[in-house]
Structure formats: C-alpha cells, structure tokens
Amino acid sequence: MPQTGPDYLKIERLLTDEERSIRDMVADFVASEVAPTIGQHWLEGTFPAPLVRRMGALGIFGPTLPPEYGGAGISHVAYGLIMQELERGDSGLRSFASVQSALSMHAIWRFGSEEQRRRWLPAMARGEVIGCFGLTEPDAGSDPGAMRTRARRDGAGWVLNGVKRWITNGTLADVAVVWAREEGGAIQGFLVEKGTAGFSAQDVHTKASMRASHTSDLVLEDVVLTDAARLPEARGLGAPLACLTQARFGIAFGVVGAAMDCFNEALAYTGQRIAFGHPLAGTQLVQERLVDMLSRVSAAQLLALQLGRLKEAGELTYAQVSLAKRNNTRAALEVARMGRELLGGNGITTEYRAIRHMANLETVDTYEGTYEVHTLIVGRDLTGLDAFRAPEQSKVRSD
Ligand code: TGC
Ligand code: FAD
C-alpha cells in the first residue's frame, strides 16, 4: 500500500469508506505510474502525456459531475483527496487535472448550453479531449477585469483578438475556454477549438518551476466564431471567477499532498542519516523542524476537510476558499523549504523530491490568485472595505 499519511490527528476517521477508497486508488496510481518517472519529466521539462487517458479511465476528470456528463457524482471531499494524491506526485499533474476539471469542464458545465455540455464533457472526462482556460494576459493577471482581449460582434457571430499568457495545457488543448470582453460590454466566455484560423499557442520554455507541465501563450488574431461557440450563461467577470473558486478549492487539498510527501521524505531521511555519531532525527533542532512541518500539514489537512464539508452542505463562500488556498499553499511551501533544508546537499538534487515540490509550490503560491490577492479578498470580506483599487477607480469598468 502506498503512503497516504501522515495522519497524526486521525483525520482518516472523518472520511467515508468511499472517500478512502477513491483516495487509495489514486495513491496507487501515483505511486506506481507517476512517481518512478516524474522527476525525470520535471528535469526535462516534459509532461507525461500518456497518463491523460489513464487518468480519464480512472475517473479523475470531472468526477463530481453527474454520470450523463461523464462524472460519477462523488463527494467534494473525495474530489479534494484526488487532488491531494496527484499533487503528492507532482503539482504539474494536479495542475493538469485542475485545469481539465475545475476550470475547463466546470466552465462548460456551469455556463455552457446543453449542446456544448453533451459535445465536450463526456470526452473530456475520458481524457480524449483536453481543455485549457485562458483568463490571464500579459498586462492583466491579478486584475483580470483589465483584460484587453476583445470580442467584436460580426453579424450573428464574433471576432476575437488578444493574447493570453501563462495558460496551463495551452499547447496540448483541443479546446480553449477563452475569456474576452465584448466591445463596450461585459466579459464573455468562448470555446475556441485547436486549428481554428487565427488561433495559435506557444509554450514558455524558461520555467524554473512547474516544469512537468505545459504553460503557454495563446494568440487570437481575427478569430471568427459562430455564436454557438459562446458560453451562453457566462456574463461578466463573475463567471470566470466562479471557475477559479472551483480550482482554488482543489488546490487547498492538492498542496497538502505535496507537503505530506516532503514531510515523509524528511522524516525517513533524518532517521537514517548519521552525523556526529547518531541519527539527525535524534537532535533537538531537527525534531523541532519535523514537528513544525507536521503542525503545518495537520492544520492544512483539517482546513481542507472542513472546506469540503462546507461545500457539500452548500454553505461555502469564495472568501473561505481564498482563506484556505492562501493558508495551505503558503504552509506547503514552508514545509517544502524545511524539508529541502533537512536533506542538506541531497536536498538540492531532484533525486529527492523536496526541491521539485518547493519549486512547484512557488508557482502555486502565485497562480489562481497570489497570496496577496487572497489576503485582500478575505480582508474585504472581513471589513467590507475594498483595498484592491482606489475608490474613484471602483466603477470604471462595466462589470
Ligand atoms: P469583483 O467586484 O470582486 O467581482 C466581480 C463579480 O464576481 C464575483 N466574484 C466571485 N464569484 C465567484 N468566485 C469568486 N472567487 C469571486 N470573486 C468575485 C463578485 O461577487 C462580483 O459579482 P457581482 O454579481 O457583484 O458582479 O471583481 P474585481 O475586479 O474587484 O476582482 C477581484 C479579484 C482581485 C478578487 C479577482 O479579480 C481575482 O480573483 N484576481 C485573481 C486572478 C486569478 O486568480 N487568476 C487566476 C487565473 S487562472 C489560473 O491561474 C490557473 S492556474 C491552474 C493550474 O494550473 O492549476
Ligand atoms: P501581477 O498581477 O503582475 O502581480 C505581481 C505581484 O504584485 C504579485 O506578488 C501580486 O501579489 C502583487 N500584487 C498585485 N496586485 C496587488 C495589490 N493590489 N496589492 C498588493 N500586491 C499586489 N492563468 C490562466 O488564466 N490560466 C492558466 O491556466 C494559468 N496557469 C498558470 C500556470 C503557471 C505556471 C503560472 C506561473 C501562472 C498561470 N496562470 C494562469 C497565471 C496566474 O494566474 C497569474 O500569474 C497570477 O494570477 C498573477 O498574475 P501576474 O503574474 O500578472 O502577476
């Protein structure tokens, strides 16, 4: 059985049998099919694409959706535990699944027409069709409402122009969910298929983080679409932000997996590594480090679980998701840094896992809303005061 802990607080008891068995199934998959090669993929800057169909067959994509759309109607906690086990393997793998399920499939599920849902969702659930989600632009990251990509009405259809940056799965995707502002109007969502004239994607090749993942620029030059490509229920910035809430939920669980892996690695390593005649783990300072790591992991596990239970009860707010994404990602990053340190010189090689997780988590701390953005989201929720922009700028845009 692969390692699914640490579980110092017996959180296992708070899970249902189904949640445990889904988690164990994904943990098995990661231990046997991901762990042996992911370090090499990371070094070479490649994504293990053959695993996509396999993940589809295991039911990893869109698993909370109803069966007629390719899902299995599993609990939100079970979904979170899938993310945890994928990210125990590598944040790039969890990113792939987040973008496929929580961003692309969710956008189609929540804002698409029935025809769009039936056309895309079952094939995406099987991993036969890959999606990406284009919101960020070179000059609009934390403030996506400032996007420059434009959708111009052209008879019954649309013409899109703009550039999207940092788009996970951009070059792999068969269909891109592209967010654009209607000229003089609100933000709308469009499904742009690979091969559409004027639409292209190029990978970023200079990343020192999230290397086992494709991250791309999307370029739209006079891309002509029919109105059938528009997500009919998406109007305004709230639509893409609602998709982000789904992905941030998964990240709050996912990063716990990376942190657990770093803790387990450091505990095993310091138990065996001899310095000054006895195991490192027998020294007071190393024990303090290990306990600091375990404290962060245990608190993050409980936070994620309660987030899931609130979501299942239909009570979860997006500010609560921000609190969890912010806390758990930063906690995981700290755990990874401590783990790397405890491994000494070995901590800087990808023959061990800590530095790969640590470098990946730098991205996770930034994407899906930076640490500072989530601080201000929760701050606004707490105080009722918007600290993002000067008051006179608040109503400049139309949504
Ligand atoms: P604001 O006025 O706050 O909101 C506009 C409307 O949207 C509603 N809303 C949300 N709804 C659902 N979930 C959320 N998280 C929401 N946040 C806001 C809001 O209630 C409002 O509705 P209404 O009906 O009143 O109009 O808009 P703002 O312009 O002030 O922006 C606020 C801010 C800064 C919080 C937001 O823009 C933001 O979250 N910025 C961060 C951008 C970000 O996270 N980008 C992520 C891009 S995708 C990505 O990184 C994928 S990585 C994936 C991977 O590889 O795993
Ligand atoms: P900026 O917004 O320029 O922020 C720079 C710094 O300023 C940050 O530290 C930020 O916290 C700080 N800052 C900004 N505003 C404030 C403020 N008001 N107060 C205080 N500090 C502030 N996007 C997608 O749409 N789809 C994807 O699939 C996707 N995948 C990604 C994959 C990777 C590997 C990466 C690195 C990014 C990805 N992103 C994606 C983009 C990601 O969401 C953005 O990078 C992120 O939202 C931050 O935007 P930015 O990079 O433009 O930084």
Coordinates of C-alpha atoms and ligand atoms in Angstrom, one line a residue:
M1 CA 0.0 0.0 0.0
P2 CA 1.4 3.5 -0.8
Q3 CA 1.9 6.0 1.9
T4 CA -1.3 8.2 2.3
G5 CA -0.2 9.9 5.6
P6 CA 0.9 11.4 7.8
D7 CA -2.3 11.3 9.7
Y8 CA -1.2 12.4 13.2
L9 CA -4.7 13.6 14.1
K10 CA -6.6 10.5 12.9
I11 CA -8.4 12.5 10.2
E12 CA -8.9 9.2 8.4
R13 CA -11.8 8.6 10.8
L14 CA -13.6 11.6 9.4
L15 CA -13.7 10.2 5.9
T16 CA -16.3 7.9 4.4
D17 CA -15.4 4.5 3.0
E18 CA -15.9 5.8 -0.5
E19 CA -13.6 8.8 0.1
R20 CA -10.9 6.5 1.5
S21 CA -11.2 4.1 -1.4
I22 CA -11.0 6.8 -4.1
R23 CA -8.0 8.3 -2.4
D24 CA -6.3 4.9 -2.1
M25 CA -7.0 4.2 -5.8
V26 CA -5.3 7.5 -6.9
A27 CA -2.5 7.0 -4.4
D28 CA -1.8 3.6 -6.0
F29 CA -1.8 5.1 -9.5
V30 CA 0.6 7.9 -8.4
A31 CA 3.0 5.5 -6.6
S32 CA 3.2 3.0 -9.5
E33 CA 2.7 5.1 -12.6
V34 CA 3.8 8.7 -11.8
A35 CA 6.5 8.6 -9.0
P36 CA 9.0 6.4 -10.9
T37 CA 9.4 8.9 -13.8
I38 CA 8.1 12.3 -12.7
G39 CA 11.5 13.6 -11.5
Q40 CA 13.0 13.0 -15.0
H41 CA 10.0 14.6 -16.7
W42 CA 10.5 17.6 -14.4
L43 CA 14.2 17.9 -15.3
E44 CA 13.5 17.6 -19.0
G45 CA 10.5 20.0 -18.9
T46 CA 8.0 17.4 -20.3
F47 CA 4.5 16.5 -19.2
P48 CA 3.8 12.7 -19.1
A49 CA 1.0 13.0 -21.7
P50 CA 0.3 9.2 -22.0
L51 CA -1.1 9.4 -18.4
V52 CA -4.0 11.6 -19.5
R53 CA -6.1 8.7 -21.0
R54 CA -5.2 6.6 -17.9
M55 CA -6.4 9.3 -15.6
G56 CA -9.6 9.5 -17.7
A57 CA -10.1 5.8 -17.3
L58 CA -9.6 6.1 -13.5
G59 CA -12.4 8.7 -13.4
I60 CA -10.1 11.6 -12.2
F61 CA -11.6 14.3 -14.5
G62 CA -14.9 16.0 -13.6
P63 CA -15.7 13.3 -11.1
T64 CA -18.3 15.4 -9.2
L65 CA -20.4 15.8 -12.4
P66 CA -23.4 13.6 -13.0
P67 CA -22.8 10.4 -15.0
E68 CA -24.6 11.7 -18.1
Y69 CA -21.7 14.2 -18.4
G70 CA -19.0 11.7 -17.7
G71 CA -18.7 12.2 -14.0
A72 CA -19.5 9.9 -11.1
G73 CA -21.2 12.3 -8.7
I74 CA -18.6 11.8 -6.0
S75 CA -18.3 14.0 -2.9
H76 CA -16.3 17.2 -2.9
V77 CA -14.0 15.8 -0.2
A78 CA -13.3 12.8 -2.4
Y79 CA -12.5 15.2 -5.3
G80 CA -10.2 17.1 -3.0
L81 CA -8.4 13.9 -1.9
I82 CA -7.9 13.0 -5.6
M83 CA -6.1 16.4 -5.9
Q84 CA -4.1 15.7 -2.8
E85 CA -2.8 12.4 -4.1
L86 CA -2.0 13.8 -7.6
E87 CA 0.0 16.6 -6.0
R88 CA 1.8 14.2 -3.8
G89 CA 3.2 13.1 -7.1
D90 CA 3.8 16.5 -8.6
S91 CA 2.0 19.9 -8.8
G92 CA 2.1 19.7 -12.6
L93 CA 0.0 16.6 -12.6
R94 CA -2.6 18.2 -10.2
S95 CA -2.5 21.3 -12.3
F96 CA -3.4 19.3 -15.4
A97 CA -6.4 17.8 -13.6
S98 CA -7.4 21.2 -12.0
V99 CA -7.4 22.8 -15.4
Q100 CA -9.3 20.0 -17.0
S101 CA -11.9 19.5 -14.3
A102 CA -12.3 22.7 -12.3
L103 CA -11.6 25.3 -14.9
S104 CA -12.5 23.9 -18.4
M105 CA -15.1 21.3 -17.6
H106 CA -16.7 23.4 -14.9
A107 CA -16.9 26.4 -17.2
I108 CA -18.8 24.3 -19.8
W109 CA -20.9 22.6 -17.2
R110 CA -21.9 25.8 -15.4
F111 CA -22.1 28.3 -18.3
G112 CA -22.5 26.1 -21.4
S113 CA -25.6 25.2 -23.4
E114 CA -26.9 21.6 -23.2
E115 CA -25.4 21.0 -26.7
Q116 CA -22.0 22.2 -25.5
R117 CA -22.2 20.1 -22.4
R118 CA -23.1 16.9 -24.3
R119 CA -20.5 17.5 -27.0
W120 CA -17.5 18.2 -24.8
L121 CA -17.9 16.9 -21.2
P122 CA -18.0 13.1 -21.6
A123 CA -15.0 13.1 -23.9
M124 CA -13.1 15.5 -21.6
A125 CA -14.0 13.1 -18.6
R126 CA -12.4 10.2 -20.6
G127 CA -9.3 12.3 -21.3
E128 CA -9.9 12.1 -25.0
V129 CA -10.3 15.9 -25.3
I130 CA -8.0 18.3 -23.3
G131 CA -9.1 21.7 -22.2
C132 CA -7.4 24.9 -21.1
F133 CA -8.6 28.1 -19.5
G134 CA -7.4 31.4 -20.9
L135 CA -8.0 34.3 -18.5
T136 CA -4.6 35.8 -17.7
E137 CA -2.9 38.2 -20.1
P138 CA 0.5 39.9 -20.3
D139 CA -0.9 43.0 -18.7
A140 CA -3.8 41.6 -16.7
G141 CA -3.0 38.8 -14.1
S142 CA -4.2 39.7 -10.6
D143 CA -6.7 42.1 -12.1
P144 CA -8.4 40.1 -14.9
G145 CA -11.1 42.7 -15.3
A146 CA -8.5 44.8 -17.0
M147 CA -8.1 42.3 -19.9
R148 CA -7.5 43.6 -23.4
T149 CA -8.8 40.6 -25.4
R150 CA -11.8 41.8 -27.3
A151 CA -14.9 40.1 -28.8
R152 CA -16.5 42.0 -31.6
R153 CA -20.0 41.2 -32.8
D154 CA -19.9 40.3 -36.5
G155 CA -23.4 39.6 -37.9
A156 CA -24.6 36.6 -36.0
G157 CA -21.1 35.6 -34.9
W158 CA -17.9 37.0 -33.2
V159 CA -14.4 38.1 -34.0
L160 CA -11.8 37.6 -31.2
N161 CA -8.4 39.4 -30.8
G162 CA -6.0 39.3 -28.0
V163 CA -3.2 37.4 -26.2
K164 CA -3.4 35.2 -23.2
R165 CA -0.4 34.4 -21.1
W166 CA 0.7 31.6 -18.7
I167 CA -2.0 29.2 -19.9
T168 CA -1.6 25.7 -18.4
N169 CA -2.1 23.0 -21.1
G170 CA -2.3 25.7 -23.8
T171 CA -0.4 23.7 -26.5
L172 CA -2.0 20.4 -25.5
A173 CA -5.5 21.6 -25.5
D174 CA -8.1 20.6 -28.1
V175 CA -10.5 23.3 -26.8
A176 CA -9.6 26.5 -25.0
V177 CA -12.1 28.4 -22.8
V178 CA -11.2 32.0 -23.7
W179 CA -12.4 35.0 -21.8
A180 CA -12.9 38.2 -23.7
R181 CA -14.6 41.5 -23.2
E182 CA -17.3 42.3 -25.6
E183 CA -16.6 45.7 -27.2
G184 CA -18.3 48.2 -25.0
G185 CA -19.8 45.4 -22.8
A186 CA -19.3 42.6 -20.4
I187 CA -16.8 39.7 -20.2
Q188 CA -17.9 36.6 -22.1
G189 CA -16.6 33.1 -22.5
F190 CA -15.9 31.4 -25.8
L191 CA -14.9 27.8 -26.8
V192 CA -12.1 28.1 -29.3
E193 CA -11.1 24.8 -30.9
K194 CA -7.5 23.9 -31.8
G195 CA -6.9 24.6 -35.5
T196 CA -9.3 27.5 -35.7
A197 CA -7.9 30.1 -38.2
G198 CA -6.0 32.8 -36.4
F199 CA -5.6 30.9 -33.1
S200 CA -2.2 29.6 -32.0
A201 CA -0.4 28.5 -28.9
Q202 CA 3.3 28.6 -27.9
D203 CA 4.9 27.1 -24.8
V204 CA 7.1 29.0 -22.3
H205 CA 10.4 27.2 -22.1
T206 CA 12.2 29.2 -19.4
K207 CA 10.4 28.0 -16.3
A208 CA 12.3 27.0 -13.2
S209 CA 9.1 25.9 -11.5
M210 CA 6.2 23.6 -12.6
R211 CA 8.4 22.1 -15.2
A212 CA 6.4 18.9 -15.7
S213 CA 3.5 21.0 -17.1
H214 CA 2.9 22.9 -20.3
T215 CA 2.4 26.6 -19.8
S216 CA 1.6 28.6 -22.9
D217 CA 0.8 31.9 -24.6
L218 CA -2.4 31.8 -26.6
V219 CA -2.7 34.2 -29.5
L220 CA -6.0 35.2 -31.1
E221 CA -5.8 37.1 -34.4
D222 CA -9.2 37.8 -36.0
V223 CA -10.5 34.5 -34.8
V224 CA -14.0 34.1 -36.3
L225 CA -16.5 32.2 -34.2
T226 CA -20.2 31.4 -34.5
D227 CA -22.5 32.3 -31.6
A228 CA -22.6 28.5 -30.9
A229 CA -19.0 28.9 -29.5
R230 CA -20.1 31.4 -26.9
L231 CA -20.9 30.1 -23.3
P232 CA -24.5 31.4 -23.2
E233 CA -24.8 31.6 -19.4
A234 CA -21.5 33.4 -18.8
R235 CA -21.8 37.2 -18.5
G236 CA -19.4 39.4 -16.5
L237 CA -16.2 38.8 -14.5
G238 CA -18.2 36.7 -12.0
A239 CA -18.3 33.8 -14.5
P240 CA -14.5 33.1 -14.8
L241 CA -14.1 33.9 -11.1
A242 CA -16.6 31.2 -10.2
C243 CA -14.5 28.7 -12.1
L244 CA -11.4 29.9 -10.2
T245 CA -13.3 29.2 -6.9
Q246 CA -13.6 25.6 -8.0
A247 CA -9.9 25.3 -8.9
R248 CA -8.8 27.0 -5.7
F249 CA -10.8 24.5 -3.7
G250 CA -8.9 21.7 -5.3
I251 CA -5.6 23.5 -4.7
A252 CA -6.3 23.8 -1.0
F253 CA -6.4 20.0 -0.9
G254 CA -3.7 19.4 -3.5
V255 CA -0.9 21.3 -1.8
V256 CA -1.4 19.2 1.3
G257 CA -0.2 16.2 -0.8
A258 CA 3.0 17.9 -1.8
A259 CA 3.6 18.9 1.9
M260 CA 2.9 15.4 3.1
D261 CA 5.4 14.0 0.6
C262 CA 8.1 16.4 1.8
F263 CA 7.4 15.6 5.5
N264 CA 7.6 11.8 4.9
E265 CA 10.8 12.2 2.9
A266 CA 12.4 14.3 5.6
L267 CA 11.3 12.0 8.5
A268 CA 12.8 9.0 6.7
Y269 CA 16.0 10.7 5.7
T270 CA 16.8 12.2 9.1
G271 CA 16.0 8.9 10.7
Q272 CA 18.8 7.3 8.7
R273 CA 21.3 10.0 8.1
I274 CA 24.1 9.8 10.7
A275 CA 26.0 13.0 11.8
F276 CA 28.1 13.4 14.9
G277 CA 27.6 9.7 15.6
H278 CA 23.8 9.5 15.7
P279 CA 20.8 10.0 13.5
L280 CA 19.9 13.6 12.6
A281 CA 16.4 12.9 13.8
G282 CA 17.7 12.4 17.3
T283 CA 18.8 16.1 17.6
Q284 CA 16.6 18.7 19.2
L285 CA 16.8 21.2 16.3
V286 CA 15.9 18.6 13.7
Q287 CA 12.9 17.4 15.8
E288 CA 11.7 21.0 16.1
R289 CA 11.8 21.2 12.3
L290 CA 9.9 17.9 11.9
V291 CA 7.3 19.0 14.4
D292 CA 6.9 22.4 12.6
M293 CA 6.4 20.5 9.4
L294 CA 3.8 18.1 10.9
S295 CA 1.9 21.0 12.6
R296 CA 1.5 22.8 9.3
V297 CA 0.5 19.6 7.5
S298 CA -2.1 18.6 10.2
A299 CA -3.7 22.1 10.3
A300 CA -3.9 22.2 6.5
Q301 CA -5.5 18.8 6.3
L302 CA -8.2 19.8 8.8
L303 CA -8.8 23.1 7.0
A304 CA -9.2 21.4 3.6
L305 CA -11.6 18.8 5.1
Q306 CA -13.8 21.4 6.6
L307 CA -13.8 23.3 3.4
G308 CA -15.1 20.2 1.6
R309 CA -17.8 19.6 4.2
L310 CA -19.0 23.2 3.9
K311 CA -19.1 22.8 0.1
E312 CA -21.1 19.6 0.4
A313 CA -23.6 21.5 2.6
G314 CA -23.8 24.3 0.0
E315 CA -22.5 26.8 2.5
L316 CA -19.0 27.5 1.2
T317 CA -18.2 31.1 0.3
Y318 CA -15.5 32.1 -2.1
A319 CA -13.7 34.1 0.6
Q320 CA -13.5 30.9 2.7
V321 CA -11.9 29.2 -0.3
S322 CA -9.4 32.1 -0.6
L323 CA -8.5 31.7 3.1
A324 CA -7.8 28.0 2.6
K325 CA -5.9 28.5 -0.7
R326 CA -3.7 31.2 0.8
N327 CA -3.0 29.3 4.1
N328 CA -2.5 25.8 2.7
T329 CA -0.3 26.9 -0.2
R330 CA 2.0 29.0 1.9
A331 CA 2.1 26.3 4.6
A332 CA 3.0 23.7 2.0
L333 CA 5.7 26.0 0.6
E334 CA 7.2 26.4 4.1
V335 CA 7.1 22.6 4.7
A336 CA 8.9 22.0 1.4
R337 CA 11.6 24.6 2.2
M338 CA 12.1 23.0 5.6
G339 CA 12.2 19.5 4.0
R340 CA 14.8 20.6 1.5
E341 CA 16.9 22.1 4.2
L342 CA 16.8 18.9 6.3
L343 CA 18.2 16.9 3.3
G344 CA 21.4 19.0 3.2
G345 CA 23.2 18.8 -0.1
N346 CA 21.0 16.0 -1.2
G347 CA 18.1 18.4 -0.9
I348 CA 19.2 20.3 -4.0
T349 CA 19.0 17.3 -6.3
T350 CA 15.9 16.0 -8.0
E351 CA 16.9 12.5 -6.9
Y352 CA 15.0 13.6 -3.8
R353 CA 11.5 15.2 -4.0
A354 CA 11.7 18.3 -1.8
I355 CA 13.3 20.7 -4.2
R356 CA 10.9 19.8 -7.0
H357 CA 7.9 20.3 -4.8
M358 CA 9.4 23.5 -3.4
A359 CA 10.0 25.0 -6.8
N360 CA 6.5 23.9 -8.0
L361 CA 4.8 25.5 -4.9
E362 CA 6.3 28.9 -5.8
T363 CA 4.0 28.8 -8.8
V364 CA 1.0 27.5 -6.8
D365 CA 1.5 30.4 -4.4
T366 CA 1.2 32.8 -7.4
Y367 CA -1.4 31.2 -9.7
E368 CA -5.1 31.1 -9.0
G369 CA -4.7 34.3 -7.1
T370 CA -1.5 35.3 -5.4
Y371 CA -1.0 35.2 -1.6
E372 CA -1.6 39.0 -1.6
V373 CA -4.8 38.8 -3.7
H374 CA -6.2 36.2 -1.3
T375 CA -5.2 38.4 1.6
L376 CA -7.2 41.2 0.1
I377 CA -10.2 39.0 -0.8
V378 CA -10.5 37.9 2.8
G379 CA -9.7 41.4 4.1
R380 CA -12.6 42.8 2.0
D381 CA -14.9 40.1 3.3
L382 CA -13.9 40.8 6.9
T383 CA -14.1 44.6 6.8
G384 CA -16.5 45.4 3.9
L385 CA -13.7 47.6 2.5
D386 CA -12.2 47.0 -0.9
A387 CA -8.4 47.6 -0.7
F388 CA -7.7 46.5 -4.3
R389 CA -8.1 49.8 -6.0
A390 CA -8.6 53.5 -5.2
P391 CA -12.2 54.3 -4.5
E392 CA -12.5 56.6 -7.6
Q393 CA -11.5 53.6 -9.8
S394 CA -14.1 51.2 -8.5
K395 CA -16.8 51.8 -11.1
V396 CA -14.7 52.4 -14.2
R397 CA -15.5 49.1 -15.8
S398 CA -18.8 47.8 -16.9
D399 CA -19.0 44.6 -14.8
Ligands
TGC1 P1 -15.2 41.8 -8.0 O1 -16.0 43.0 -8.0 O2 -14.6 41.3 -6.8 O3 -16.0 40.6 -8.6 C1 -16.8 40.7 -9.8 C2 -18.0 39.8 -9.6 O4 -17.6 38.4 -9.4 C3 -17.9 37.9 -8.1 N1 -16.8 37.2 -7.5 C4 -16.7 35.9 -7.5 N2 -17.5 34.9 -7.7 C5 -17.1 33.6 -7.5 N3 -15.9 33.3 -7.1 C6 -15.0 34.3 -6.8 N4 -13.8 33.9 -6.4 C7 -15.4 35.6 -7.0 N5 -14.8 36.8 -6.8 C8 -15.6 37.8 -7.1 C9 -18.3 39.2 -7.3 O5 -19.2 38.9 -6.3 C10 -18.8 40.1 -8.4 O6 -20.2 39.7 -8.6 P2 -21.3 40.8 -9.0 O7 -22.5 39.9 -9.1 O8 -21.3 41.7 -7.8 O9 -20.8 41.5 -10.2 O10 -14.1 42.0 -9.1 P3 -12.7 42.7 -9.0 O11 -12.4 43.2 -10.4 O12 -12.7 43.6 -7.8 O13 -11.7 41.5 -8.8 C11 -11.5 41.0 -7.6 C12 -10.3 39.9 -7.6 C13 -9.0 40.7 -7.5 C14 -10.6 39.2 -6.3 C15 -10.3 39.0 -8.7 O14 -10.2 39.6 -9.9 C16 -9.2 37.9 -8.6 O15 -9.6 36.8 -8.0 N6 -8.0 38.0 -9.1 C17 -7.0 37.0 -9.2 C18 -6.9 36.4 -10.6 C19 -6.7 35.0 -10.6 O16 -6.8 34.2 -9.6 N7 -6.4 34.5 -11.8 C20 -6.2 33.1 -12.0 C21 -6.1 32.7 -13.4 S1 -6.4 31.0 -13.8 C22 -5.0 30.3 -13.2 O17 -4.2 30.8 -12.5 C23 -5.0 28.8 -13.4 S2 -3.7 28.0 -12.8 C24 -4.3 26.5 -12.9 C25 -3.5 25.4 -12.7 O18 -2.5 25.1 -13.5 O19 -3.8 24.6 -11.6
FAD2 P1 0.8 40.5 -11.1 O1 -0.7 40.6 -11.1 O2 1.5 41.4 -12.0 O3 1.3 40.6 -9.7 C1 2.7 40.8 -9.4 C2 2.9 41.0 -7.9 O4 2.1 42.1 -7.4 C3 2.3 39.7 -7.1 O5 3.1 39.5 -6.0 C4 1.0 40.2 -6.6 O6 0.5 39.6 -5.4 C5 1.2 41.7 -6.4 N1 0.0 42.5 -6.4 C6 -0.8 42.7 -7.4 N2 -1.9 43.5 -7.1 C7 -1.6 43.8 -5.8 C8 -2.3 44.6 -4.9 N3 -3.5 45.2 -5.2 N4 -1.8 44.8 -3.6 C9 -0.7 44.1 -3.3 N5 0.0 43.4 -4.1 C10 -0.5 43.2 -5.4 N6 -3.7 31.9 -15.8 C11 -4.8 31.5 -16.6 O7 -5.6 32.3 -16.9 N7 -4.9 30.2 -16.9 C12 -3.9 29.2 -16.5 O8 -4.1 28.1 -16.9 C13 -2.8 29.7 -15.8 N8 -1.8 28.8 -15.5 C14 -0.6 29.3 -14.9 C15 0.5 28.4 -14.8 C16 1.7 29.0 -14.3 C17 2.9 28.0 -14.3 C18 1.8 30.3 -13.9 C19 3.1 30.8 -13.3 C20 0.7 31.1 -14.0 C21 -0.5 30.6 -14.5 N9 -1.6 31.5 -14.8 C22 -2.7 31.1 -15.5 C23 -1.5 32.9 -14.4 C24 -1.6 33.2 -13.0 O9 -2.9 33.1 -12.5 C25 -1.1 34.7 -12.8 O10 0.3 34.6 -12.9 C26 -1.4 35.2 -11.4 O11 -2.8 35.5 -11.3 C27 -0.7 36.5 -11.1 O12 -0.8 37.4 -12.1 P2 0.6 38.1 -12.7 O13 1.5 37.0 -13.0 O14 0.2 39.0 -13.8 O15 1.1 39.0 -11.5

